[in-house]
C-alpha cells in the first residue's frame, strides 16, 4: 500500500460511508480541476455535507489528499509491475521514473505537499513518499548493479528530481519553455557538453525531444 489511509471504511455506518465516498469523489474532481489548494468548503458544499462532516472524516487537507491518492495508486502499481518486468535495468528505471513523474503531475501543485511530507514524517502523506522512494531505490539499485546508473545517484535525489519536473510542468509555458525542455535540462544540465547519446548513461528519462524512452 502506498498511502497511509486516514480511516478504514468498514468501521463506518452506511450514511457516514456514503458521505465519505461523496466527499472523495468530489475532492478528486476538484483536485484535478483546480489543484491541491482547491477550496475544501466548496468540496463540502458540492458533496452536500457540512464542513464539520468533511473534517471529521479528513482532519486536514493532507488527509483528504492522501486518500484521493490512494484511489489512484492502482494505475501506478500496475506501471511499476510493467517496468519491473523489463529485462533491461536501464529501461526499467526509465519506465518507472516516467510513471513516477506522471503520478506526481496528477494534480496541479501536488509535488509541494509530497515534498513537505518527505521532510516531515508526521504528515499523513509521509508513507506515500517513503514508499515511492523505496520503489525508486529498487529500480536504481538494479540499474547501478548493471552499470546503467551512476553510483553517486541516490533514490531520494531521483524522487526529488521527478517532483521538481512535475512541479514546473504546468508553469513552463508561462516562461516560454516546454516540459520537454525542462526535462532535458534536468537530464543533461545546461552546459554545452552533453549529447543525446549520453542519455543511455543517465538515470533520469527525458522526452522524445531529447532522447528516446526505449
Short mmCIF file of N, CA and C in Angstrom, two decimals, residues 73-179:
data_model
loop_
_atom_site.label_atom_id
_atom_site.label_comp_id
_atom_site.label_asym_id
_atom_site.label_seq_id
_atom_site.Cartn_x
_atom_site.Cartn_y
_atom_site.Cartn_z
N UNK A 73 -3.65 4.79 -6.81
CA UNK A 73 -2.40 4.05 -6.76
C UNK A 73 -2.41 2.78 -7.61
N UNK A 74 -3.59 2.25 -7.93
CA UNK A 74 -3.64 1.00 -8.70
C UNK A 74 -2.93 1.15 -10.04
N UNK A 75 -3.17 2.28 -10.72
CA UNK A 75 -2.52 2.51 -12.01
C UNK A 75 -1.01 2.61 -11.83
N UNK A 76 -0.56 3.32 -10.80
CA UNK A 76 0.87 3.47 -10.57
C UNK A 76 1.52 2.12 -10.29
N UNK A 77 0.89 1.30 -9.46
CA UNK A 77 1.45 -0.01 -9.14
C UNK A 77 1.47 -0.91 -10.36
N UNK A 78 0.48 -0.76 -11.23
CA UNK A 78 0.48 -1.52 -12.47
C UNK A 78 1.65 -1.12 -13.35
N UNK A 79 1.93 0.17 -13.41
CA UNK A 79 3.07 0.64 -14.21
C UNK A 79 4.38 0.23 -13.57
N UNK A 80 4.42 0.16 -12.24
CA UNK A 80 5.62 -0.35 -11.56
C UNK A 80 5.88 -1.78 -11.97
N UNK A 81 4.83 -2.60 -11.99
CA UNK A 81 4.98 -4.00 -12.35
C UNK A 81 5.43 -4.14 -13.81
N UNK A 82 4.89 -3.31 -14.68
CA UNK A 82 5.30 -3.34 -16.08
C UNK A 82 6.77 -2.98 -16.22
N UNK A 83 7.19 -1.97 -15.46
CA UNK A 83 8.60 -1.56 -15.51
C UNK A 83 9.50 -2.66 -14.96
N UNK A 84 9.09 -3.29 -13.88
CA UNK A 84 9.89 -4.35 -13.26
C UNK A 84 10.10 -5.52 -14.21
N UNK A 85 9.14 -5.75 -15.09
CA UNK A 85 9.21 -6.90 -16.00
C UNK A 85 10.17 -6.67 -17.16
N UNK A 86 10.63 -5.45 -17.34
CA UNK A 86 11.54 -5.17 -18.45
C UNK A 86 12.90 -5.81 -18.17
N UNK A 87 13.47 -6.50 -19.16
CA UNK A 87 14.73 -7.21 -18.93
C UNK A 87 15.94 -6.30 -18.74
N UNK A 88 15.87 -5.10 -19.29
CA UNK A 88 16.98 -4.15 -19.19
C UNK A 88 16.77 -3.23 -17.99
N UNK A 89 17.73 -3.19 -17.08
CA UNK A 89 17.60 -2.37 -15.87
C UNK A 89 17.49 -0.89 -16.20
N UNK A 90 18.23 -0.45 -17.21
CA UNK A 90 18.18 0.96 -17.60
C UNK A 90 16.79 1.33 -18.10
N UNK A 91 16.23 0.49 -18.96
CA UNK A 91 14.89 0.73 -19.49
C UNK A 91 13.85 0.66 -18.38
N UNK A 92 14.03 -0.26 -17.45
CA UNK A 92 13.10 -0.40 -16.33
C UNK A 92 13.10 0.85 -15.47
N UNK A 93 14.29 1.39 -15.19
CA UNK A 93 14.38 2.60 -14.37
C UNK A 93 13.74 3.78 -15.08
N UNK A 94 14.00 3.90 -16.37
CA UNK A 94 13.38 4.99 -17.12
C UNK A 94 11.86 4.89 -17.07
N UNK A 95 11.34 3.67 -17.27
CA UNK A 95 9.89 3.47 -17.28
C UNK A 95 9.29 3.84 -15.92
N UNK A 96 9.97 3.46 -14.84
CA UNK A 96 9.46 3.81 -13.52
C UNK A 96 9.50 5.32 -13.28
N UNK A 97 10.56 5.97 -13.71
CA UNK A 97 10.68 7.41 -13.49
C UNK A 97 9.61 8.17 -14.28
N UNK A 98 9.28 7.68 -15.46
CA UNK A 98 8.21 8.30 -16.23
C UNK A 98 6.88 8.13 -15.50
N UNK A 99 6.63 6.92 -14.99
CA UNK A 99 5.40 6.65 -14.24
C UNK A 99 5.33 7.52 -12.99
N UNK A 100 6.46 7.65 -12.30
CA UNK A 100 6.51 8.45 -11.08
C UNK A 100 6.22 9.92 -11.38
N UNK A 101 6.84 10.42 -12.42
CA UNK A 101 6.62 11.83 -12.79
C UNK A 101 5.16 12.07 -13.16
N UNK A 102 4.56 11.14 -13.89
CA UNK A 102 3.15 11.28 -14.25
C UNK A 102 2.26 11.28 -13.00
N UNK A 103 2.59 10.42 -12.05
CA UNK A 103 1.83 10.34 -10.80
C UNK A 103 1.93 11.66 -10.03
N UNK A 104 3.12 12.22 -9.98
CA UNK A 104 3.34 13.47 -9.26
C UNK A 104 2.73 14.66 -9.99
N UNK A 105 2.39 14.47 -11.25
CA UNK A 105 1.79 15.55 -12.04
C UNK A 105 0.28 15.44 -12.11
N UNK A 106 -0.31 14.51 -11.36
CA UNK A 106 -1.75 14.26 -11.45
C UNK A 106 -2.57 15.50 -11.15
N UNK A 107 -2.14 16.27 -10.15
CA UNK A 107 -2.87 17.48 -9.75
C UNK A 107 -1.89 18.65 -9.71
N UNK A 108 -2.34 19.80 -10.16
CA UNK A 108 -1.51 20.99 -10.08
C UNK A 108 -1.14 21.27 -8.62
N UNK A 109 0.15 21.44 -8.36
CA UNK A 109 0.61 21.72 -7.01
C UNK A 109 0.88 20.50 -6.17
N UNK A 110 0.64 19.29 -6.70
CA UNK A 110 0.80 18.08 -5.91
C UNK A 110 2.22 17.87 -5.39
N UNK A 111 3.26 18.16 -6.17
CA UNK A 111 4.60 17.88 -5.65
C UNK A 111 4.90 18.55 -4.32
N UNK A 112 4.38 19.78 -4.11
CA UNK A 112 4.76 20.52 -2.90
C UNK A 112 4.36 19.81 -1.61
N UNK A 113 3.10 19.38 -1.43
CA UNK A 113 2.77 18.68 -0.18
C UNK A 113 3.52 17.37 -0.02
N UNK A 114 3.87 16.73 -1.13
CA UNK A 114 4.64 15.49 -1.02
C UNK A 114 6.08 15.78 -0.61
N UNK A 115 6.64 16.86 -1.14
CA UNK A 115 7.99 17.26 -0.72
C UNK A 115 7.98 17.65 0.75
N UNK A 116 6.94 18.37 1.17
CA UNK A 116 6.82 18.73 2.59
C UNK A 116 6.74 17.48 3.46
N UNK A 117 5.98 16.49 3.00
CA UNK A 117 5.83 15.24 3.76
C UNK A 117 7.14 14.47 3.79
N UNK A 118 7.93 14.61 2.75
CA UNK A 118 9.24 13.95 2.69
C UNK A 118 10.13 14.44 3.82
N UNK A 119 9.92 15.69 4.22
CA UNK A 119 10.73 16.29 5.28
C UNK A 119 10.08 16.15 6.65
N UNK A 120 8.75 15.98 6.69
CA UNK A 120 8.04 15.91 7.97
C UNK A 120 7.31 14.58 8.07
N UNK A 121 7.88 13.65 8.80
CA UNK A 121 7.34 12.30 8.85
C UNK A 121 5.98 12.21 9.54
N UNK A 122 5.56 13.27 10.24
CA UNK A 122 4.26 13.24 10.90
C UNK A 122 3.11 13.43 9.91
N UNK A 123 3.40 13.85 8.70
CA UNK A 123 2.36 14.08 7.71
C UNK A 123 1.70 12.77 7.30
N UNK A 124 0.38 12.78 7.05
CA UNK A 124 -0.28 11.57 6.56
C UNK A 124 0.23 11.14 5.19
N UNK A 125 0.91 12.04 4.49
CA UNK A 125 1.47 11.71 3.19
C UNK A 125 2.87 11.12 3.28
N UNK A 126 3.42 11.03 4.49
CA UNK A 126 4.79 10.56 4.66
C UNK A 126 4.97 9.14 4.15
N UNK A 127 3.99 8.27 4.40
CA UNK A 127 4.09 6.89 3.94
C UNK A 127 4.13 6.84 2.42
N UNK A 128 3.35 7.70 1.78
CA UNK A 128 3.38 7.79 0.32
C UNK A 128 4.78 8.08 -0.17
N UNK A 129 5.41 9.10 0.39
CA UNK A 129 6.76 9.49 -0.02
C UNK A 129 7.76 8.38 0.23
N UNK A 130 7.73 7.82 1.42
CA UNK A 130 8.69 6.78 1.79
C UNK A 130 8.59 5.58 0.86
N UNK A 131 7.36 5.21 0.52
CA UNK A 131 7.17 4.06 -0.35
C UNK A 131 7.63 4.36 -1.77
N UNK A 132 7.34 5.56 -2.26
CA UNK A 132 7.79 5.94 -3.60
C UNK A 132 9.30 5.96 -3.68
N UNK A 133 9.95 6.45 -2.64
CA UNK A 133 11.42 6.46 -2.62
C UNK A 133 11.95 5.04 -2.57
N UNK A 134 11.31 4.18 -1.80
CA UNK A 134 11.76 2.78 -1.69
C UNK A 134 11.64 2.06 -3.03
N UNK A 135 10.54 2.28 -3.74
CA UNK A 135 10.38 1.66 -5.05
C UNK A 135 11.43 2.19 -6.01
N UNK A 136 11.67 3.50 -5.97
CA UNK A 136 12.70 4.10 -6.80
C UNK A 136 14.06 3.48 -6.50
N UNK A 137 14.33 3.24 -5.23
CA UNK A 137 15.61 2.64 -4.83
C UNK A 137 15.79 1.25 -5.42
N UNK A 138 14.71 0.49 -5.51
CA UNK A 138 14.80 -0.86 -6.08
C UNK A 138 15.22 -0.80 -7.54
N UNK A 139 14.59 0.09 -8.30
CA UNK A 139 14.95 0.23 -9.72
C UNK A 139 16.36 0.79 -9.87
N UNK A 140 16.70 1.76 -9.05
CA UNK A 140 18.02 2.38 -9.14
C UNK A 140 19.11 1.38 -8.80
N UNK A 141 18.93 0.60 -7.75
CA UNK A 141 19.94 -0.38 -7.34
C UNK A 141 20.21 -1.39 -8.45
N UNK A 142 19.14 -1.82 -9.09
CA UNK A 142 19.30 -2.77 -10.20
C UNK A 142 20.09 -2.13 -11.34
N UNK A 143 19.77 -0.87 -11.66
CA UNK A 143 20.48 -0.18 -12.74
C UNK A 143 21.94 0.06 -12.37
N UNK A 144 22.20 0.41 -11.12
CA UNK A 144 23.58 0.62 -10.68
C UNK A 144 24.37 -0.68 -10.72
N UNK A 145 23.74 -1.78 -10.35
CA UNK A 145 24.41 -3.08 -10.37
C UNK A 145 24.82 -3.48 -11.78
N UNK A 146 24.05 -3.02 -12.77
CA UNK A 146 24.35 -3.34 -14.16
C UNK A 146 25.18 -2.25 -14.83
N UNK A 147 25.58 -1.24 -14.06
CA UNK A 147 26.39 -0.17 -14.61
C UNK A 147 25.63 0.82 -15.47
N UNK A 148 24.30 0.82 -15.36
CA UNK A 148 23.47 1.70 -16.18
C UNK A 148 23.16 3.03 -15.51
N UNK A 149 23.49 3.16 -14.23
CA UNK A 149 23.26 4.41 -13.50
C UNK A 149 24.47 4.69 -12.62
N UNK A 150 24.79 5.95 -12.44
CA UNK A 150 25.95 6.32 -11.64
C UNK A 150 25.76 5.92 -10.18
N UNK A 151 26.83 5.48 -9.55
CA UNK A 151 26.77 5.09 -8.14
C UNK A 151 26.50 6.29 -7.23
N UNK A 152 26.82 7.48 -7.70
CA UNK A 152 26.64 8.68 -6.87
C UNK A 152 25.18 9.12 -6.78
N UNK A 153 24.33 8.56 -7.63
CA UNK A 153 22.91 8.93 -7.63
C UNK A 153 22.19 8.20 -6.51
N UNK A 154 21.33 8.91 -5.79
CA UNK A 154 20.55 8.30 -4.70
C UNK A 154 19.07 8.29 -5.05
N UNK A 155 18.34 7.38 -4.42
CA UNK A 155 16.89 7.30 -4.65
C UNK A 155 16.16 8.57 -4.22
N UNK A 156 16.49 9.14 -3.04
CA UNK A 156 15.83 10.41 -2.68
C UNK A 156 16.07 11.52 -3.70
N UNK A 157 17.29 11.56 -4.26
CA UNK A 157 17.59 12.59 -5.25
C UNK A 157 16.77 12.38 -6.52
N UNK A 158 16.60 11.12 -6.91
CA UNK A 158 15.78 10.84 -8.09
C UNK A 158 14.32 11.21 -7.84
N UNK A 159 13.83 10.88 -6.65
CA UNK A 159 12.46 11.24 -6.29
C UNK A 159 12.27 12.76 -6.37
N UNK A 160 13.21 13.50 -5.81
CA UNK A 160 13.10 14.96 -5.81
C UNK A 160 13.23 15.52 -7.23
N UNK A 161 14.04 14.88 -8.08
CA UNK A 161 14.15 15.35 -9.46
C UNK A 161 12.83 15.15 -10.20
N UNK A 162 12.16 14.02 -9.94
CA UNK A 162 10.85 13.79 -10.55
C UNK A 162 9.83 14.80 -10.03
N UNK A 163 9.89 15.07 -8.72
CA UNK A 163 8.98 16.06 -8.13
C UNK A 163 9.25 17.45 -8.71
N UNK A 164 10.52 17.77 -8.89
CA UNK A 164 10.86 19.07 -9.47
C UNK A 164 10.35 19.22 -10.88
N UNK A 165 10.49 18.16 -11.68
CA UNK A 165 9.99 18.19 -13.04
C UNK A 165 8.48 18.35 -13.06
N UNK A 166 7.79 17.62 -12.17
CA UNK A 166 6.33 17.71 -12.09
C UNK A 166 5.90 19.10 -11.63
N UNK A 167 6.67 19.69 -10.72
CA UNK A 167 6.32 20.99 -10.16
C UNK A 167 6.29 22.08 -11.22
N UNK A 168 7.25 22.03 -12.14
CA UNK A 168 7.34 23.09 -13.15
C UNK A 168 6.59 22.74 -14.42
N UNK A 169 6.06 21.55 -14.49
CA UNK A 169 5.42 21.10 -15.73
C UNK A 169 4.33 22.06 -16.20
N UNK A 170 3.45 22.46 -15.29
CA UNK A 170 2.34 23.33 -15.65
C UNK A 170 2.74 24.80 -15.72
N UNK A 171 3.94 25.11 -15.28
CA UNK A 171 4.38 26.51 -15.25
C UNK A 171 5.33 26.84 -16.39
N UNK A 172 5.80 25.81 -17.10
CA UNK A 172 6.82 26.03 -18.12
C UNK A 172 6.37 27.02 -19.19
N UNK A 173 5.14 26.86 -19.70
CA UNK A 173 4.66 27.71 -20.78
C UNK A 173 4.62 29.18 -20.42
N UNK A 174 4.37 29.47 -19.16
CA UNK A 174 4.30 30.86 -18.70
C UNK A 174 5.62 31.58 -18.91
N UNK A 175 6.71 30.82 -18.92
CA UNK A 175 8.04 31.41 -19.06
C UNK A 175 8.69 31.06 -20.40
N UNK A 176 7.87 30.68 -21.36
CA UNK A 176 8.38 30.42 -22.69
C UNK A 176 9.15 29.14 -22.84
N UNK A 177 8.93 28.19 -21.95
CA UNK A 177 9.61 26.90 -22.02
C UNK A 177 8.57 25.80 -22.20
N UNK A 178 9.04 24.60 -22.47
CA UNK A 178 8.16 23.45 -22.58
C UNK A 178 8.56 22.43 -21.52
N UNK A 179 7.63 21.55 -21.13
CA UNK A 179 8.00 20.49 -20.18
C UNK A 179 9.17 19.66 -20.68
#
